[in-house]
């Protein structure tokens, strides 16, 4: 279904990833592998549905109707074995927007919000923007793999009102095991801490791994959880601004929807975002399977290439997403030096690990959501730059 080998020129399309590269990296010859969108066309059925809607030519207010809700319900049942109800859904223009709404609705200024670092930078921004307090439960990095310090996790829960879970985790690539999710959830219920779960990468797990929505574990956990999901990362449609929250608890959902309404959001999606969500969740299953198999092969290629030719760089064991977390401590630079090495010497534009928290100061994040030829060019540039440093 998907033509993942097709090289598409994205320059001069108002692409944040490509058209901001010179501004961010100070050069026109840097391969941009940073912001989290992919260089693949969306599934054919998505593009055809959007073109058909455009031929209609009228873009009035669009209803998030029962058909769309039933499609979302069906997708989650088939992909994640999660039985949700249509009335649990609230629509939003993005997961980060939903995080803002949840923080406003359920916490007060100076309240503690728990995050597991290193983690997606908007988590920090959301907490700071509303004058809440960042509380960290640093992930444990050992044997090139990240796990949770549950003793610290429970200790920190005593001083927070909410926990923002990243599942699968961005940037470290963990697909949390059932027992890990159960332990986190059990402790949040015990200490009456709201779980706000960002599961935007949930569809992108490698063969042999399965995303488990934390709210699917039990009714008690579901009643204490707001789950934020979207087709945007899965099908490469983030510019269409369409996401949703799943909130089984009626009281919690009511407060969340009230927060949206106060900011002028009325539980509707833009016309094209809704069309894309409907088409992607209706026709995209095989496309996703092909994509995740490709991403797993990309991961293995980068990992093995660095092991063989640039052992100073270690790709952290990854179980999902199109993002690779690379341990660069073997280069012997500080955080600024690592970033400058990749930009000025390797000519590849990655995300600086320090942006994900101080725990990421010796790391970089590489977006491998691109054709193999682009990935190979970037990897070869990095290897040559490492070799020149020896």
mmCIF file of C-alpha atoms in Angstrom:
data_model
loop_
_atom_site.group_PDB
_atom_site.id
_atom_site.type_symbol
_atom_site.label_atom_id
_atom_site.label_comp_id
_atom_site.label_asym_id
_atom_site.label_seq_id
_atom_site.Cartn_x
_atom_site.Cartn_y
_atom_site.Cartn_z
ATOM 1 C CA UNK A 1 0.000 0.000 0.000
ATOM 2 C CA UNK A 2 2.526 2.609 1.097
ATOM 3 C CA UNK A 3 5.366 3.746 -1.168
ATOM 4 C CA UNK A 4 7.924 4.311 1.544
ATOM 5 C CA UNK A 5 10.870 4.478 -0.870
ATOM 6 C CA UNK A 6 9.571 7.516 -2.747
ATOM 7 C CA UNK A 7 11.718 10.622 -2.262
ATOM 8 C CA UNK A 8 9.439 13.652 -2.147
ATOM 9 C CA UNK A 9 10.820 17.190 -2.171
ATOM 10 C CA UNK A 10 9.166 18.944 0.770
ATOM 11 C CA UNK A 11 11.032 22.225 0.430
ATOM 12 C CA UNK A 12 8.953 25.338 -0.237
ATOM 13 C CA UNK A 13 5.802 23.676 1.066
ATOM 14 C CA UNK A 14 5.808 25.653 4.335
ATOM 15 C CA UNK A 15 7.184 22.528 6.024
ATOM 16 C CA UNK A 16 8.402 23.221 9.548
ATOM 17 C CA UNK A 17 10.834 20.320 9.250
ATOM 18 C CA UNK A 18 12.400 21.315 5.938
ATOM 19 C CA UNK A 19 11.759 25.030 5.429
ATOM 20 C CA UNK A 20 12.955 25.991 8.917
ATOM 21 C CA UNK A 21 16.132 23.911 8.651
ATOM 22 C CA UNK A 22 18.384 26.772 7.554
ATOM 23 C CA UNK A 23 17.066 29.023 10.327
ATOM 24 C CA UNK A 24 17.558 26.363 12.998
ATOM 25 C CA UNK A 25 20.806 24.814 11.834
ATOM 26 C CA UNK A 26 22.405 27.748 10.019
ATOM 27 C CA UNK A 27 23.028 25.812 6.802
ATOM 28 C CA UNK A 28 21.222 24.694 3.657
ATOM 29 C CA UNK A 29 23.135 21.405 3.397
ATOM 30 C CA UNK A 30 21.935 19.871 6.661
ATOM 31 C CA UNK A 31 19.582 16.883 6.380
ATOM 32 C CA UNK A 32 16.666 17.717 8.724
ATOM 33 C CA UNK A 33 15.816 14.728 10.921
ATOM 34 C CA UNK A 34 14.293 16.509 13.863
ATOM 35 C CA UNK A 35 10.625 17.522 14.259
ATOM 36 C CA UNK A 36 8.251 14.569 14.554
ATOM 37 C CA UNK A 37 6.614 14.237 11.186
ATOM 38 C CA UNK A 38 7.538 11.778 8.453
ATOM 39 C CA UNK A 39 8.598 12.227 4.838
ATOM 40 C CA UNK A 40 6.007 9.704 3.634
ATOM 41 C CA UNK A 41 2.744 10.436 1.860
ATOM 42 C CA UNK A 42 -0.356 9.659 3.868
ATOM 43 C CA UNK A 43 -2.230 6.504 2.781
ATOM 44 C CA UNK A 44 -3.827 6.729 -0.663
ATOM 45 C CA UNK A 45 -7.327 6.463 0.789
ATOM 46 C CA UNK A 46 -6.698 9.471 3.021
ATOM 47 C CA UNK A 47 -5.524 11.619 0.122
ATOM 48 C CA UNK A 48 -8.400 10.477 -2.069
ATOM 49 C CA UNK A 49 -10.942 11.294 0.639
ATOM 50 C CA UNK A 50 -9.435 14.768 1.086
ATOM 51 C CA UNK A 51 -9.470 15.436 -2.676
ATOM 52 C CA UNK A 52 -13.058 14.241 -2.952
ATOM 53 C CA UNK A 53 -14.068 16.607 -0.149
ATOM 54 C CA UNK A 54 -12.188 19.454 -1.829
ATOM 55 C CA UNK A 55 -14.101 18.838 -5.058
ATOM 56 C CA UNK A 56 -17.293 19.494 -3.115
ATOM 57 C CA UNK A 57 -15.900 22.963 -2.574
ATOM 58 C CA UNK A 58 -17.800 24.032 0.540
ATOM 59 C CA UNK A 59 -16.021 24.035 3.893
ATOM 60 C CA UNK A 60 -18.701 24.949 6.365
ATOM 61 C CA UNK A 61 -18.858 23.959 10.026
ATOM 62 C CA UNK A 62 -18.421 20.214 10.192
ATOM 63 C CA UNK A 63 -20.061 17.826 12.638
ATOM 64 C CA UNK A 64 -18.056 15.180 14.492
ATOM 65 C CA UNK A 65 -20.881 12.730 13.967
ATOM 66 C CA UNK A 66 -21.687 9.192 15.082
ATOM 67 C CA UNK A 67 -19.915 7.716 12.053
ATOM 68 C CA UNK A 68 -16.620 9.309 13.077
ATOM 69 C CA UNK A 69 -17.054 8.275 16.700
ATOM 70 C CA UNK A 70 -17.884 4.701 15.719
ATOM 71 C CA UNK A 71 -14.779 4.630 13.523
ATOM 72 C CA UNK A 72 -12.577 5.742 16.419
ATOM 73 C CA UNK A 73 -14.204 3.120 18.655
ATOM 74 C CA UNK A 74 -13.617 0.394 16.081
ATOM 75 C CA UNK A 75 -9.971 1.372 15.514
ATOM 76 C CA UNK A 76 -9.160 1.186 19.203
ATOM 77 C CA UNK A 77 -10.921 -2.152 19.580
ATOM 78 C CA UNK A 78 -9.154 -3.717 16.614
ATOM 79 C CA UNK A 79 -5.689 -2.203 17.170
ATOM 80 C CA UNK A 80 -5.505 -2.059 20.962
ATOM 81 C CA UNK A 81 -8.215 -4.440 22.201
ATOM 82 C CA UNK A 82 -9.742 -1.493 24.044
ATOM 83 C CA UNK A 83 -13.528 -1.295 24.225
ATOM 84 C CA UNK A 84 -14.438 2.362 24.480
ATOM 85 C CA UNK A 85 -17.829 4.030 24.183
ATOM 86 C CA UNK A 86 -18.626 6.825 21.693
ATOM 87 C CA UNK A 87 -19.779 9.139 24.468
ATOM 88 C CA UNK A 88 -16.331 8.976 26.083
ATOM 89 C CA UNK A 89 -14.831 10.949 23.195
ATOM 90 C CA UNK A 90 -13.913 14.629 23.150
ATOM 91 C CA UNK A 91 -12.296 16.084 20.033
ATOM 92 C CA UNK A 92 -9.385 18.504 20.006
ATOM 93 C CA UNK A 93 -7.038 20.093 17.489
ATOM 94 C CA UNK A 94 -4.035 18.404 19.095
ATOM 95 C CA UNK A 95 -2.748 16.313 21.986
ATOM 96 C CA UNK A 96 -0.715 19.211 23.392
ATOM 97 C CA UNK A 97 -3.861 21.355 23.382
ATOM 98 C CA UNK A 98 -5.614 18.599 25.329
ATOM 99 C CA UNK A 99 -2.779 18.511 27.863
ATOM 100 C CA UNK A 100 -3.202 22.250 28.411
ATOM 101 C CA UNK A 101 -6.948 21.808 28.920
ATOM 102 C CA UNK A 102 -6.511 18.944 31.391
ATOM 103 C CA UNK A 103 -3.926 20.818 33.448
ATOM 104 C CA UNK A 104 -6.211 23.858 33.629
ATOM 105 C CA UNK A 105 -9.287 21.805 34.496
ATOM 106 C CA UNK A 106 -7.886 19.585 37.222
ATOM 107 C CA UNK A 107 -4.980 21.402 38.868
ATOM 108 C CA UNK A 108 -4.283 24.755 40.445
ATOM 109 C CA UNK A 109 -1.256 27.073 40.327
ATOM 110 C CA UNK A 110 1.767 25.604 42.138
ATOM 111 C CA UNK A 111 0.277 22.085 42.131
ATOM 112 C CA UNK A 112 2.837 19.398 41.367
ATOM 113 C CA UNK A 113 2.636 17.562 38.029
ATOM 114 C CA UNK A 114 4.699 14.387 37.650
ATOM 115 C CA UNK A 115 6.621 13.535 34.473
ATOM 116 C CA UNK A 116 9.127 10.787 33.641
ATOM 117 C CA UNK A 117 12.302 12.307 32.280
ATOM 118 C CA UNK A 118 13.859 12.620 29.761
ATOM 119 C CA UNK A 119 10.587 13.390 28.039
ATOM 120 C CA UNK A 120 8.850 15.268 25.231
ATOM 121 C CA UNK A 121 9.602 19.006 25.765
ATOM 122 C CA UNK A 122 5.953 20.248 25.604
ATOM 123 C CA UNK A 123 5.319 18.383 28.870
ATOM 124 C CA UNK A 124 7.600 20.887 30.593
ATOM 125 C CA UNK A 125 6.057 23.796 28.698
ATOM 126 C CA UNK A 126 2.484 22.831 29.572
ATOM 127 C CA UNK A 127 3.315 22.670 33.276
ATOM 128 C CA UNK A 128 5.265 25.942 33.294
ATOM 129 C CA UNK A 129 2.681 27.817 31.217
ATOM 130 C CA UNK A 130 0.063 27.377 33.938
ATOM 131 C CA UNK A 131 2.387 28.021 36.882
ATOM 132 C CA UNK A 132 2.321 24.432 38.044
ATOM 133 C CA UNK A 133 5.321 22.679 39.568
ATOM 134 C CA UNK A 134 7.380 20.158 37.607
ATOM 135 C CA UNK A 135 8.061 16.997 39.617
ATOM 136 C CA UNK A 136 10.414 14.492 37.996
ATOM 137 C CA UNK A 137 10.528 10.729 38.220
ATOM 138 C CA UNK A 138 13.733 10.163 36.195
ATOM 139 C CA UNK A 139 13.753 6.961 34.191
ATOM 140 C CA UNK A 140 16.558 4.520 35.002
ATOM 141 C CA UNK A 141 19.041 4.044 32.147
ATOM 142 C CA UNK A 142 20.951 0.799 32.451
ATOM 143 C CA UNK A 143 22.308 -1.656 29.865
ATOM 144 C CA UNK A 144 21.147 0.661 27.088
ATOM 145 C CA UNK A 145 17.509 0.374 28.232
ATOM 146 C CA UNK A 146 15.110 2.527 30.238
ATOM 147 C CA UNK A 147 12.982 1.346 33.154
ATOM 148 C CA UNK A 148 10.955 2.965 35.936
ATOM 149 C CA UNK A 149 12.120 3.585 39.493
ATOM 150 C CA UNK A 150 8.852 2.701 41.226
ATOM 151 C CA UNK A 151 10.094 3.577 44.701
ATOM 152 C CA UNK A 152 10.807 7.110 43.552
ATOM 153 C CA UNK A 153 7.583 7.135 41.504
ATOM 154 C CA UNK A 154 5.410 6.453 44.544
ATOM 155 C CA UNK A 155 7.344 8.896 46.713
ATOM 156 C CA UNK A 156 6.750 11.658 44.168
ATOM 157 C CA UNK A 157 3.044 10.833 43.798
ATOM 158 C CA UNK A 158 2.463 11.992 47.350
ATOM 159 C CA UNK A 159 3.167 15.574 46.297
ATOM 160 C CA UNK A 160 1.357 15.857 42.951
ATOM 161 C CA UNK A 161 -2.175 16.234 41.599
ATOM 162 C CA UNK A 162 -1.600 14.731 38.149
ATOM 163 C CA UNK A 163 0.787 12.485 36.263
ATOM 164 C CA UNK A 164 1.451 12.976 32.535
ATOM 165 C CA UNK A 165 2.331 9.574 31.125
ATOM 166 C CA UNK A 166 4.088 9.238 27.763
ATOM 167 C CA UNK A 167 3.108 5.863 26.305
ATOM 168 C CA UNK A 168 4.907 4.777 24.175
ATOM 169 C CA UNK A 169 7.639 6.988 25.511
ATOM 170 C CA UNK A 170 9.059 9.864 23.480
ATOM 171 C CA UNK A 171 12.043 10.020 23.144
ATOM 172 C CA UNK A 172 13.370 6.782 24.685
ATOM 173 C CA UNK A 173 11.207 4.420 22.610
ATOM 174 C CA UNK A 174 9.827 2.263 25.402
ATOM 175 C CA UNK A 175 6.541 0.444 24.836
ATOM 176 C CA UNK A 176 5.530 -0.067 28.446
ATOM 177 C CA UNK A 177 4.810 -3.626 29.548
ATOM 178 C CA UNK A 178 1.481 -4.528 31.108
ATOM 179 C CA UNK A 179 3.035 -5.017 34.542
ATOM 180 C CA UNK A 180 4.710 -1.606 34.368
ATOM 181 C CA UNK A 181 1.453 0.085 33.435
ATOM 182 C CA UNK A 182 -0.424 -1.801 36.149
ATOM 183 C CA UNK A 183 2.050 -0.703 38.804
ATOM 184 C CA UNK A 184 1.950 2.941 37.748
ATOM 185 C CA UNK A 185 -1.838 2.886 37.582
ATOM 186 C CA UNK A 186 -2.248 1.116 40.921
ATOM 187 C CA UNK A 187 -0.087 3.717 42.637
ATOM 188 C CA UNK A 188 -1.921 6.623 40.989
ATOM 189 C CA UNK A 189 -5.258 5.222 42.163
ATOM 190 C CA UNK A 190 -3.842 4.665 45.655
ATOM 191 C CA UNK A 191 -2.691 8.301 45.923
ATOM 192 C CA UNK A 192 -5.654 9.760 43.998
ATOM 193 C CA UNK A 193 -3.497 11.188 41.215
ATOM 194 C CA UNK A 194 -5.112 11.900 37.844
ATOM 195 C CA UNK A 195 -3.420 10.140 34.911
ATOM 196 C CA UNK A 196 -3.177 12.207 31.738
ATOM 197 C CA UNK A 197 -1.854 9.727 29.194
ATOM 198 C CA UNK A 198 -0.296 10.906 25.929
ATOM 199 C CA UNK A 199 -0.635 7.860 23.667
ATOM 200 C CA UNK A 200 -0.125 9.571 20.315
ATOM 201 C CA UNK A 201 2.545 7.035 19.259
ATOM 202 C CA UNK A 202 0.452 4.042 20.353
ATOM 203 C CA UNK A 203 -0.105 2.690 16.838
ATOM 204 C CA UNK A 204 3.613 2.721 16.004
ATOM 205 C CA UNK A 205 4.932 -0.299 17.870
ATOM 206 C CA UNK A 206 7.392 -2.713 16.309
ATOM 207 C CA UNK A 207 6.538 -6.348 15.510
ATOM 208 C CA UNK A 208 6.547 -8.313 18.775
ATOM 209 C CA UNK A 209 5.463 -5.337 20.904
ATOM 210 C CA UNK A 210 1.937 -4.164 21.718
ATOM 211 C CA UNK A 211 0.695 -0.861 22.982
ATOM 212 C CA UNK A 212 -1.682 -1.219 25.919
ATOM 213 C CA UNK A 213 -3.787 1.869 26.741
ATOM 214 C CA UNK A 214 -3.374 2.350 30.472
ATOM 215 C CA UNK A 215 -7.103 3.063 30.840
ATOM 216 C CA UNK A 216 -7.899 -0.364 29.399
ATOM 217 C CA UNK A 217 -6.478 -2.159 32.438
ATOM 218 C CA UNK A 218 -9.496 -1.806 34.727
ATOM 219 C CA UNK A 219 -12.576 0.291 35.406
ATOM 220 C CA UNK A 220 -10.954 1.951 38.429
ATOM 221 C CA UNK A 221 -7.970 3.002 36.346
ATOM 222 C CA UNK A 222 -10.167 4.166 33.465
ATOM 223 C CA UNK A 223 -12.119 6.379 35.848
ATOM 224 C CA UNK A 224 -8.883 8.099 36.861
ATOM 225 C CA UNK A 225 -7.501 8.574 33.355
ATOM 226 C CA UNK A 226 -7.743 10.975 30.426
ATOM 227 C CA UNK A 227 -6.217 9.355 27.333
ATOM 228 C CA UNK A 228 -5.015 11.609 24.516
ATOM 229 C CA UNK A 229 -4.738 10.001 21.068
ATOM 230 C CA UNK A 230 -4.582 11.014 17.398
ATOM 231 C CA UNK A 231 -3.975 9.700 13.884
ATOM 232 C CA UNK A 232 -1.438 12.467 13.308
ATOM 233 C CA UNK A 233 1.827 10.613 13.979
ATOM 234 C CA UNK A 234 0.535 7.275 12.729
ATOM 235 C CA UNK A 235 -0.570 8.478 9.297
ATOM 236 C CA UNK A 236 1.626 11.587 8.965
ATOM 237 C CA UNK A 237 -1.235 14.091 9.077
ATOM 238 C CA UNK A 238 -0.279 16.393 12.012
ATOM 239 C CA UNK A 239 -0.867 19.502 9.906
ATOM 240 C CA UNK A 240 -4.568 18.634 9.743
ATOM 241 C CA UNK A 241 -4.926 19.203 13.496
ATOM 242 C CA UNK A 242 -7.207 16.384 14.613
ATOM 243 C CA UNK A 243 -7.025 14.463 17.890
ATOM 244 C CA UNK A 244 -9.292 13.181 20.615
ATOM 245 C CA UNK A 245 -9.470 12.409 24.319
ATOM 246 C CA UNK A 246 -11.013 9.260 25.769
ATOM 247 C CA UNK A 247 -12.470 9.937 29.223
ATOM 248 C CA UNK A 248 -14.748 7.231 30.682
ATOM 249 C CA UNK A 249 -15.481 9.104 33.924
ATOM 250 C CA UNK A 250 -18.529 11.312 33.297
ATOM 251 C CA UNK A 251 -17.568 13.928 35.912
ATOM 252 C CA UNK A 252 -13.992 14.143 34.659
ATOM 253 C CA UNK A 253 -15.165 14.354 31.059
ATOM 254 C CA UNK A 254 -17.608 17.100 31.948
ATOM 255 C CA UNK A 255 -14.887 19.220 33.552
ATOM 256 C CA UNK A 256 -12.547 18.607 30.633
ATOM 257 C CA UNK A 257 -15.191 19.607 28.076
ATOM 258 C CA UNK A 258 -15.976 22.698 30.147
ATOM 259 C CA UNK A 259 -12.304 23.702 29.989
ATOM 260 C CA UNK A 260 -12.354 23.279 26.204
ATOM 261 C CA UNK A 261 -15.530 25.347 25.933
ATOM 262 C CA UNK A 262 -14.059 28.175 28.011
ATOM 263 C CA UNK A 263 -11.242 28.443 25.488
ATOM 264 C CA UNK A 264 -13.592 28.481 22.513
ATOM 265 C CA UNK A 265 -13.272 24.833 21.501
ATOM 266 C CA UNK A 266 -16.675 23.249 20.946
ATOM 267 C CA UNK A 267 -15.804 19.573 20.480
ATOM 268 C CA UNK A 268 -15.540 19.906 16.698
ATOM 269 C CA UNK A 269 -12.719 19.253 14.251
ATOM 270 C CA UNK A 270 -11.798 21.184 11.141
ATOM 271 C CA UNK A 271 -13.327 19.682 8.016
ATOM 272 C CA UNK A 272 -10.172 18.173 6.538
ATOM 273 C CA UNK A 273 -8.901 16.857 9.854
ATOM 274 C CA UNK A 274 -12.144 14.962 10.365
ATOM 275 C CA UNK A 275 -12.076 13.554 6.816
ATOM 276 C CA UNK A 276 -8.492 12.362 7.314
ATOM 277 C CA UNK A 277 -9.250 10.721 10.656
ATOM 278 C CA UNK A 278 -12.252 8.912 9.230
ATOM 279 C CA UNK A 279 -10.377 7.621 6.172
ATOM 280 C CA UNK A 280 -7.203 6.698 8.042
ATOM 281 C CA UNK A 281 -8.979 4.700 10.731
ATOM 282 C CA UNK A 282 -11.219 3.028 8.145
ATOM 283 C CA UNK A 283 -8.620 2.016 5.570
ATOM 284 C CA UNK A 284 -5.189 2.389 7.150
ATOM 285 C CA UNK A 285 -4.521 -0.831 9.066
ATOM 286 C CA UNK A 286 -2.384 -2.539 6.419
ATOM 287 C CA UNK A 287 -0.486 0.685 5.760
ATOM 288 C CA UNK A 288 0.383 0.939 9.461
ATOM 289 C CA UNK A 289 1.562 -2.665 9.553
ATOM 290 C CA UNK A 290 3.861 -2.029 6.598
ATOM 291 C CA UNK A 291 5.111 1.206 8.177
ATOM 292 C CA UNK A 292 5.962 -0.328 11.532
ATOM 293 C CA UNK A 293 7.840 -3.178 9.868
ATOM 294 C CA UNK A 294 9.821 -0.595 7.892
ATOM 295 C CA UNK A 295 10.572 1.459 10.992
ATOM 296 C CA UNK A 296 11.826 -1.602 12.840
ATOM 297 C CA UNK A 297 14.172 -2.345 9.922
ATOM 298 C CA UNK A 298 15.334 1.305 9.916
ATOM 299 C CA UNK A 299 16.106 1.009 13.627
ATOM 300 C CA UNK A 300 18.126 -2.157 13.101
ATOM 301 C CA UNK A 301 20.025 -0.550 10.222
ATOM 302 C CA UNK A 302 21.048 2.518 12.270
ATOM 303 C CA UNK A 303 21.886 0.430 15.318
ATOM 304 C CA UNK A 304 24.045 -2.042 13.413
ATOM 305 C CA UNK A 305 25.743 0.665 11.332
ATOM 306 C CA UNK A 306 26.834 2.557 14.414
ATOM 307 C CA UNK A 307 27.913 -0.620 16.203
ATOM 308 C CA UNK A 308 30.152 -1.494 13.266
ATOM 309 C CA UNK A 309 31.466 1.885 12.155
ATOM 310 C CA UNK A 310 30.819 4.419 14.950
ATOM 311 C CA UNK A 311 30.716 2.626 18.319
ATOM 312 C CA UNK A 312 31.042 6.021 20.014
ATOM 313 C CA UNK A 313 27.301 6.319 19.304
ATOM 314 C CA UNK A 314 24.841 3.856 20.810
ATOM 315 C CA UNK A 315 21.210 3.628 19.692
ATOM 316 C CA UNK A 316 19.073 3.043 22.770
ATOM 317 C CA UNK A 317 16.989 -0.147 22.605
ATOM 318 C CA UNK A 318 13.794 0.920 20.892
ATOM 319 C CA UNK A 319 10.387 -0.811 20.787
ATOM 320 C CA UNK A 320 8.280 1.683 18.874
ATOM 321 C CA UNK A 321 7.909 5.137 17.230
ATOM 322 C CA UNK A 322 9.971 6.560 14.381
ATOM 323 C CA UNK A 323 12.271 8.328 16.826
ATOM 324 C CA UNK A 324 15.684 7.032 17.880
ATOM 325 C CA UNK A 325 17.366 8.116 21.102
ATOM 326 C CA UNK A 326 21.125 8.052 20.605
ATOM 327 C CA UNK A 327 23.651 7.940 23.449
ATOM 328 C CA UNK A 328 26.472 10.245 22.339
ATOM 329 C CA UNK A 329 28.522 10.144 25.541
ATOM 330 C CA UNK A 330 31.268 8.305 23.674
ATOM 331 C CA UNK A 331 32.056 11.484 21.737
ATOM 332 C CA UNK A 332 33.343 13.182 24.879
ATOM 333 C CA UNK A 333 31.499 16.495 24.330
ATOM 334 C CA UNK A 334 29.118 18.502 26.474
ATOM 335 C CA UNK A 335 25.536 19.042 25.310
ATOM 336 C CA UNK A 336 26.416 22.086 23.211
ATOM 337 C CA UNK A 337 29.372 20.317 21.666
ATOM 338 C CA UNK A 338 27.279 17.302 20.698
ATOM 339 C CA UNK A 339 24.701 19.470 18.953
ATOM 340 C CA UNK A 340 27.385 21.437 17.095
ATOM 341 C CA UNK A 341 29.119 18.229 16.038
ATOM 342 C CA UNK A 342 26.000 16.922 14.311
ATOM 343 C CA UNK A 343 25.199 20.259 12.649
ATOM 344 C CA UNK A 344 28.647 21.466 11.632
ATOM 345 C CA UNK A 345 30.555 18.235 11.075
ATOM 346 C CA UNK A 346 27.974 15.562 10.264
ATOM 347 C CA UNK A 347 25.592 17.995 8.527
ATOM 348 C CA UNK A 348 22.555 16.278 10.014
ATOM 349 C CA UNK A 349 19.946 18.194 12.000
ATOM 350 C CA UNK A 350 18.708 16.250 15.028
ATOM 351 C CA UNK A 351 16.875 17.230 18.221
ATOM 352 C CA UNK A 352 19.236 18.071 21.058
ATOM 353 C CA UNK A 353 18.745 15.670 23.965
ATOM 354 C CA UNK A 354 19.172 18.434 26.536
ATOM 355 C CA UNK A 355 15.790 19.807 25.396
ATOM 356 C CA UNK A 356 14.181 16.698 26.924
ATOM 357 C CA UNK A 357 15.651 17.438 30.345
ATOM 358 C CA UNK A 358 19.072 17.399 31.932
ATOM 359 C CA UNK A 359 18.960 13.593 31.802
ATOM 360 C CA UNK A 360 19.221 13.922 28.017
ATOM 361 C CA UNK A 361 22.326 16.083 27.946
ATOM 362 C CA UNK A 362 24.446 13.338 26.352
ATOM 363 C CA UNK A 363 21.811 12.258 23.836
ATOM 364 C CA UNK A 364 20.342 13.281 20.497
ATOM 365 C CA UNK A 365 16.992 12.329 18.965
ATOM 366 C CA UNK A 366 16.920 11.180 15.339
ATOM 367 C CA UNK A 367 13.708 11.077 13.272
ATOM 368 C CA UNK A 368 13.975 8.061 10.948
ATOM 369 C CA UNK A 369 10.541 8.543 9.359
ATOM 370 C CA UNK A 370 12.013 8.886 5.888
ATOM 371 C CA UNK A 371 12.978 6.764 2.870
ATOM 372 C CA UNK A 372 15.904 4.392 3.392
ATOM 373 C CA UNK A 373 18.032 6.395 0.943
ATOM 374 C CA UNK A 374 17.691 9.535 3.080
ATOM 375 C CA UNK A 375 18.429 7.580 6.232
ATOM 376 C CA UNK A 376 21.508 5.969 4.686
ATOM 377 C CA UNK A 377 22.853 9.344 3.565
ATOM 378 C CA UNK A 378 22.410 10.745 7.081
ATOM 379 C CA UNK A 379 23.978 7.701 8.759
ATOM 380 C CA UNK A 380 26.950 7.787 6.387
ATOM 381 C CA UNK A 381 27.491 11.473 7.092
ATOM 382 C CA UNK A 382 27.447 10.804 10.822
ATOM 383 C CA UNK A 383 29.855 7.859 10.542
ATOM 384 C CA UNK A 384 32.323 9.883 8.433
ATOM 385 C CA UNK A 385 32.203 12.750 10.929
ATOM 386 C CA UNK A 386 32.881 10.355 13.826
ATOM 387 C CA UNK A 387 35.763 8.752 11.935
ATOM 388 C CA UNK A 388 37.367 12.140 11.273
ATOM 389 C CA UNK A 389 37.328 12.825 15.007
ATOM 390 C CA UNK A 390 39.419 9.774 15.886
#
